[in-house]
């Protein structure tokens, strides 16, 4: 998801090249700051370094609700604090360690390229590993990546995903340089 605006990739539009080049941005706040303050600082940094201008508008989008499936969640409760990991662990697998379902929904938003919202109502942190490999069709058959993820979530995590149309805020990037200016 877009860190500076707290949006999924499906809620940001702009120049066709926008999803292409990637940059590591290393920045440090002058002092302690709340997450909302850090987001504003990052937006300012993007405007300064990439000459980014944008506007907001409302748009009808498909949103995926993440819900507890019949039979309950199959993830194990995580003990203690520590680094959260929600990432691909090896080809065809994804690992969630010490993550909330809201954090898992953020990860799924990136995979779906549409907003995924945690509606499980479950609190706490969980550990899960998802293996997609058994859901991949035999060679030559068309792969439906969303269908594959939805099936794995239901069968391996005990979660279901429901799609619905809703009006959401989106950010439209009006202008952005392809390369940042230096410090």
PDB file of C-alpha atoms in Angstrom:
ATOM      1  CA  UNK A   1       0.000   0.000   0.000  1.00  0.00           C
ATOM      2  CA  UNK A   2       1.015   3.584  -0.503  1.00  0.00           C
ATOM      3  CA  UNK A   3       2.749   4.597   2.729  1.00  0.00           C
ATOM      4  CA  UNK A   4       2.419   8.343   2.342  1.00  0.00           C
ATOM      5  CA  UNK A   5      -1.347   8.333   1.762  1.00  0.00           C
ATOM      6  CA  UNK A   6      -2.402   5.043   3.431  1.00  0.00           C
ATOM      7  CA  UNK A   7      -3.965   3.773   0.210  1.00  0.00           C
ATOM      8  CA  UNK A   8      -3.797   0.566  -1.784  1.00  0.00           C
ATOM      9  CA  UNK A   9      -2.287   0.562  -5.263  1.00  0.00           C
ATOM     10  CA  UNK A  10      -5.800   0.552  -6.756  1.00  0.00           C
ATOM     11  CA  UNK A  11      -6.494   3.909  -5.115  1.00  0.00           C
ATOM     12  CA  UNK A  12      -3.614   5.728  -6.833  1.00  0.00           C
ATOM     13  CA  UNK A  13      -3.543   6.685 -10.500  1.00  0.00           C
ATOM     14  CA  UNK A  14      -1.289   8.844 -12.594  1.00  0.00           C
ATOM     15  CA  UNK A  15       1.235   8.635 -15.439  1.00  0.00           C
ATOM     16  CA  UNK A  16       1.506   5.203 -17.086  1.00  0.00           C
ATOM     17  CA  UNK A  17       5.081   4.765 -15.830  1.00  0.00           C
ATOM     18  CA  UNK A  18       4.052   5.377 -12.178  1.00  0.00           C
ATOM     19  CA  UNK A  19       4.081   1.691 -11.194  1.00  0.00           C
ATOM     20  CA  UNK A  20       7.435   1.026 -12.865  1.00  0.00           C
ATOM     21  CA  UNK A  21      10.542   2.557 -11.339  1.00  0.00           C
ATOM     22  CA  UNK A  22      11.156   1.924  -7.637  1.00  0.00           C
ATOM     23  CA  UNK A  23      13.206   4.016  -5.240  1.00  0.00           C
ATOM     24  CA  UNK A  24      14.408   3.441  -1.697  1.00  0.00           C
ATOM     25  CA  UNK A  25      13.757   6.602   0.272  1.00  0.00           C
ATOM     26  CA  UNK A  26      15.782   6.949   3.447  1.00  0.00           C
ATOM     27  CA  UNK A  27      14.626   9.765   5.689  1.00  0.00           C
ATOM     28  CA  UNK A  28      14.723  10.549   9.381  1.00  0.00           C
ATOM     29  CA  UNK A  29      12.347  12.764  11.359  1.00  0.00           C
ATOM     30  CA  UNK A  30      13.930  15.495  13.471  1.00  0.00           C
ATOM     31  CA  UNK A  31      12.276  13.998  16.546  1.00  0.00           C
ATOM     32  CA  UNK A  32       9.512  11.676  17.687  1.00  0.00           C
ATOM     33  CA  UNK A  33       6.408  11.870  15.474  1.00  0.00           C
ATOM     34  CA  UNK A  34       3.036  10.160  15.209  1.00  0.00           C
ATOM     35  CA  UNK A  35       2.296   8.026  12.134  1.00  0.00           C
ATOM     36  CA  UNK A  36      -0.075  10.680  10.717  1.00  0.00           C
ATOM     37  CA  UNK A  37       2.681  13.324  11.047  1.00  0.00           C
ATOM     38  CA  UNK A  38       5.157  11.017   9.299  1.00  0.00           C
ATOM     39  CA  UNK A  39       2.724  10.577   6.400  1.00  0.00           C
ATOM     40  CA  UNK A  40       2.495  14.366   5.931  1.00  0.00           C
ATOM     41  CA  UNK A  41       6.303  14.606   6.067  1.00  0.00           C
ATOM     42  CA  UNK A  42       6.605  11.894   3.411  1.00  0.00           C
ATOM     43  CA  UNK A  43       4.091  13.693   1.168  1.00  0.00           C
ATOM     44  CA  UNK A  44       6.183  16.865   1.511  1.00  0.00           C
ATOM     45  CA  UNK A  45       9.330  14.895   0.649  1.00  0.00           C
ATOM     46  CA  UNK A  46       7.656  13.452  -2.475  1.00  0.00           C
ATOM     47  CA  UNK A  47       6.526  16.932  -3.551  1.00  0.00           C
ATOM     48  CA  UNK A  48      10.043  18.304  -3.021  1.00  0.00           C
ATOM     49  CA  UNK A  49      12.154  15.495  -4.493  1.00  0.00           C
ATOM     50  CA  UNK A  50       9.852  14.264  -7.280  1.00  0.00           C
ATOM     51  CA  UNK A  51       7.995  17.548  -7.944  1.00  0.00           C
ATOM     52  CA  UNK A  52       4.804  15.574  -7.328  1.00  0.00           C
ATOM     53  CA  UNK A  53       1.445  17.311  -7.543  1.00  0.00           C
ATOM     54  CA  UNK A  54      -1.855  15.500  -6.999  1.00  0.00           C
ATOM     55  CA  UNK A  55      -5.523  15.884  -6.285  1.00  0.00           C
ATOM     56  CA  UNK A  56      -8.092  13.701  -4.553  1.00  0.00           C
ATOM     57  CA  UNK A  57     -11.388  12.504  -5.962  1.00  0.00           C
ATOM     58  CA  UNK A  58     -14.011   9.845  -5.279  1.00  0.00           C
ATOM     59  CA  UNK A  59     -14.290   6.816  -7.525  1.00  0.00           C
ATOM     60  CA  UNK A  60     -16.281   3.581  -7.524  1.00  0.00           C
ATOM     61  CA  UNK A  61     -13.891   0.696  -6.809  1.00  0.00           C
ATOM     62  CA  UNK A  62     -14.070  -2.983  -6.034  1.00  0.00           C
ATOM     63  CA  UNK A  63     -13.177  -3.488  -2.381  1.00  0.00           C
ATOM     64  CA  UNK A  64     -12.452  -6.880  -0.875  1.00  0.00           C
ATOM     65  CA  UNK A  65     -13.624  -7.552   2.691  1.00  0.00           C
ATOM     66  CA  UNK A  66     -11.510 -10.036   4.637  1.00  0.00           C
ATOM     67  CA  UNK A  67     -13.827 -12.089   6.874  1.00  0.00           C
ATOM     68  CA  UNK A  68     -13.617 -15.118   9.148  1.00  0.00           C
ATOM     69  CA  UNK A  69     -14.824 -18.181   7.223  1.00  0.00           C
ATOM     70  CA  UNK A  70     -17.195 -20.827   8.520  1.00  0.00           C
ATOM     71  CA  UNK A  71     -15.190 -23.080  10.817  1.00  0.00           C
ATOM     72  CA  UNK A  72     -12.991 -20.245  12.102  1.00  0.00           C
ATOM     73  CA  UNK A  73      -9.477 -18.974  11.562  1.00  0.00           C
ATOM     74  CA  UNK A  74      -6.748 -21.580  11.207  1.00  0.00           C
ATOM     75  CA  UNK A  75      -3.829 -19.266  12.000  1.00  0.00           C
ATOM     76  CA  UNK A  76      -1.960 -19.681  15.266  1.00  0.00           C
ATOM     77  CA  UNK A  77      -1.940 -16.887  17.815  1.00  0.00           C
ATOM     78  CA  UNK A  78       1.501 -15.238  17.991  1.00  0.00           C
ATOM     79  CA  UNK A  79       3.115 -14.799  21.379  1.00  0.00           C
ATOM     80  CA  UNK A  80       5.166 -11.779  22.391  1.00  0.00           C
ATOM     81  CA  UNK A  81       6.258  -8.704  20.542  1.00  0.00           C
ATOM     82  CA  UNK A  82       8.732  -8.520  17.707  1.00  0.00           C
ATOM     83  CA  UNK A  83       9.176  -7.644  14.086  1.00  0.00           C
ATOM     84  CA  UNK A  84       6.111  -8.109  11.917  1.00  0.00           C
ATOM     85  CA  UNK A  85       6.639 -10.047   8.711  1.00  0.00           C
ATOM     86  CA  UNK A  86       4.032 -10.238   5.955  1.00  0.00           C
ATOM     87  CA  UNK A  87       5.851 -11.253   2.805  1.00  0.00           C
ATOM     88  CA  UNK A  88       6.551 -13.912   0.211  1.00  0.00           C
ATOM     89  CA  UNK A  89       8.830 -16.473   1.882  1.00  0.00           C
ATOM     90  CA  UNK A  90       9.746 -18.577  -1.146  1.00  0.00           C
ATOM     91  CA  UNK A  91       8.251 -19.122  -4.612  1.00  0.00           C
ATOM     92  CA  UNK A  92       4.574 -20.009  -4.229  1.00  0.00           C
ATOM     93  CA  UNK A  93       4.440 -19.289  -0.488  1.00  0.00           C
ATOM     94  CA  UNK A  94       3.671 -16.332   1.789  1.00  0.00           C
ATOM     95  CA  UNK A  95       4.399 -15.990   5.500  1.00  0.00           C
ATOM     96  CA  UNK A  96       2.680 -13.917   8.148  1.00  0.00           C
ATOM     97  CA  UNK A  97       4.498 -13.629  11.471  1.00  0.00           C
ATOM     98  CA  UNK A  98       3.267 -11.619  14.470  1.00  0.00           C
ATOM     99  CA  UNK A  99       0.868  -9.718  12.192  1.00  0.00           C
ATOM    100  CA  UNK A 100      -2.633  -8.430  12.755  1.00  0.00           C
ATOM    101  CA  UNK A 101      -5.264  -9.224  10.177  1.00  0.00           C
ATOM    102  CA  UNK A 102      -5.278  -5.496   9.309  1.00  0.00           C
ATOM    103  CA  UNK A 103      -1.589  -5.850   8.334  1.00  0.00           C
ATOM    104  CA  UNK A 104      -2.402  -9.004   6.357  1.00  0.00           C
ATOM    105  CA  UNK A 105      -5.174  -7.059   4.561  1.00  0.00           C
ATOM    106  CA  UNK A 106      -2.612  -4.379   3.603  1.00  0.00           C
ATOM    107  CA  UNK A 107      -0.376  -7.098   2.126  1.00  0.00           C
ATOM    108  CA  UNK A 108      -3.340  -8.554   0.222  1.00  0.00           C
ATOM    109  CA  UNK A 109      -4.208  -5.071  -1.105  1.00  0.00           C
ATOM    110  CA  UNK A 110      -0.847  -5.037  -2.864  1.00  0.00           C
ATOM    111  CA  UNK A 111      -1.430  -8.515  -4.338  1.00  0.00           C
ATOM    112  CA  UNK A 112      -5.008  -7.751  -5.440  1.00  0.00           C
ATOM    113  CA  UNK A 113      -4.116  -4.214  -6.641  1.00  0.00           C
ATOM    114  CA  UNK A 114      -7.386  -3.206  -4.955  1.00  0.00           C
ATOM    115  CA  UNK A 115      -8.258  -2.291  -1.362  1.00  0.00           C
ATOM    116  CA  UNK A 116      -8.654  -5.209   1.067  1.00  0.00           C
ATOM    117  CA  UNK A 117     -10.263  -4.314   4.396  1.00  0.00           C
ATOM    118  CA  UNK A 118      -9.982  -6.383   7.564  1.00  0.00           C
ATOM    119  CA  UNK A 119     -13.538  -7.174   8.673  1.00  0.00           C
ATOM    120  CA  UNK A 120     -12.665 -10.247  10.751  1.00  0.00           C
ATOM    121  CA  UNK A 121     -13.191  -8.449  14.052  1.00  0.00           C
ATOM    122  CA  UNK A 122     -10.276 -10.484  15.416  1.00  0.00           C
ATOM    123  CA  UNK A 123      -7.715  -8.755  17.607  1.00  0.00           C
ATOM    124  CA  UNK A 124      -4.191  -9.881  18.342  1.00  0.00           C
ATOM    125  CA  UNK A 125      -1.319 -11.095  16.206  1.00  0.00           C
ATOM    126  CA  UNK A 126      -1.084 -14.310  14.235  1.00  0.00           C
ATOM    127  CA  UNK A 127       1.390 -16.618  12.474  1.00  0.00           C
ATOM    128  CA  UNK A 128       0.385 -18.294   9.193  1.00  0.00           C
ATOM    129  CA  UNK A 129       2.083 -19.734   6.150  1.00  0.00           C
ATOM    130  CA  UNK A 130       0.217 -19.969   2.860  1.00  0.00           C
ATOM    131  CA  UNK A 131       1.277 -22.415   0.178  1.00  0.00           C
ATOM    132  CA  UNK A 132      -0.164 -21.478  -3.223  1.00  0.00           C
ATOM    133  CA  UNK A 133       1.602 -24.238  -5.157  1.00  0.00           C
ATOM    134  CA  UNK A 134      -1.209 -26.818  -4.921  1.00  0.00           C
ATOM    135  CA  UNK A 135      -3.673 -24.303  -6.433  1.00  0.00           C
ATOM    136  CA  UNK A 136      -1.670 -23.609  -9.596  1.00  0.00           C
ATOM    137  CA  UNK A 137      -3.309 -25.364 -12.579  1.00  0.00           C
ATOM    138  CA  UNK A 138      -1.422 -27.765 -14.802  1.00  0.00           C
ATOM    139  CA  UNK A 139       0.776 -26.200 -17.461  1.00  0.00           C
ATOM    140  CA  UNK A 140      -1.073 -24.646 -20.348  1.00  0.00           C
ATOM    141  CA  UNK A 141      -4.091 -23.645 -18.254  1.00  0.00           C
ATOM    142  CA  UNK A 142      -4.863 -20.023 -17.453  1.00  0.00           C
ATOM    143  CA  UNK A 143      -3.886 -18.913 -13.931  1.00  0.00           C
ATOM    144  CA  UNK A 144      -6.369 -16.780 -11.988  1.00  0.00           C
ATOM    145  CA  UNK A 145      -4.102 -15.222  -9.308  1.00  0.00           C
ATOM    146  CA  UNK A 146      -6.970 -13.688  -7.306  1.00  0.00           C
ATOM    147  CA  UNK A 147      -8.934 -16.957  -7.357  1.00  0.00           C
ATOM    148  CA  UNK A 148      -5.814 -18.831  -6.296  1.00  0.00           C
ATOM    149  CA  UNK A 149      -5.256 -16.501  -3.300  1.00  0.00           C
ATOM    150  CA  UNK A 150      -8.948 -16.567  -2.312  1.00  0.00           C
ATOM    151  CA  UNK A 151      -8.976 -20.399  -2.319  1.00  0.00           C
ATOM    152  CA  UNK A 152      -5.764 -20.592  -0.275  1.00  0.00           C
ATOM    153  CA  UNK A 153      -7.059 -18.030   2.249  1.00  0.00           C
ATOM    154  CA  UNK A 154     -10.267 -20.015   2.731  1.00  0.00           C
ATOM    155  CA  UNK A 155      -8.708 -23.463   2.983  1.00  0.00           C
ATOM    156  CA  UNK A 156      -5.411 -22.690   4.743  1.00  0.00           C
ATOM    157  CA  UNK A 157      -6.199 -19.603   6.862  1.00  0.00           C
ATOM    158  CA  UNK A 158      -9.930 -20.024   7.485  1.00  0.00           C
ATOM    159  CA  UNK A 159     -10.617 -16.600   5.950  1.00  0.00           C
ATOM    160  CA  UNK A 160     -12.953 -15.601   3.159  1.00  0.00           C
ATOM    161  CA  UNK A 161     -12.863 -12.654   0.805  1.00  0.00           C
ATOM    162  CA  UNK A 162     -16.005 -10.928  -0.430  1.00  0.00           C
ATOM    163  CA  UNK A 163     -15.883  -8.368  -3.229  1.00  0.00           C
ATOM    164  CA  UNK A 164     -18.196  -5.363  -3.246  1.00  0.00           C
ATOM    165  CA  UNK A 165     -18.377  -2.090  -5.126  1.00  0.00           C
ATOM    166  CA  UNK A 166     -18.079   1.093  -3.091  1.00  0.00           C
ATOM    167  CA  UNK A 167     -17.152   4.721  -3.577  1.00  0.00           C
ATOM    168  CA  UNK A 168     -13.701   5.468  -2.139  1.00  0.00           C
ATOM    169  CA  UNK A 169     -11.223   8.313  -2.099  1.00  0.00           C
ATOM    170  CA  UNK A 170      -8.429   8.029  -4.637  1.00  0.00           C
ATOM    171  CA  UNK A 171      -5.300  10.078  -5.273  1.00  0.00           C
ATOM    172  CA  UNK A 172      -4.649  11.168  -8.841  1.00  0.00           C
ATOM    173  CA  UNK A 173      -1.016  12.121  -9.484  1.00  0.00           C
ATOM    174  CA  UNK A 174      -1.139  15.085 -11.851  1.00  0.00           C
ATOM    175  CA  UNK A 175       2.628  15.426 -12.272  1.00  0.00           C
ATOM    176  CA  UNK A 176       5.692  13.578 -11.018  1.00  0.00           C
ATOM    177  CA  UNK A 177       9.290  13.537 -12.216  1.00  0.00           C
ATOM    178  CA  UNK A 178      10.675  10.106 -13.099  1.00  0.00           C
ATOM    179  CA  UNK A 179      13.829  10.639 -11.039  1.00  0.00           C
ATOM    180  CA  UNK A 180      14.209  12.417  -7.707  1.00  0.00           C
ATOM    181  CA  UNK A 181      16.342  15.491  -7.149  1.00  0.00           C
ATOM    182  CA  UNK A 182      19.337  15.005  -4.861  1.00  0.00           C
ATOM    183  CA  UNK A 183      19.518  16.141  -1.229  1.00  0.00           C
TER     184      UNK A 183
END
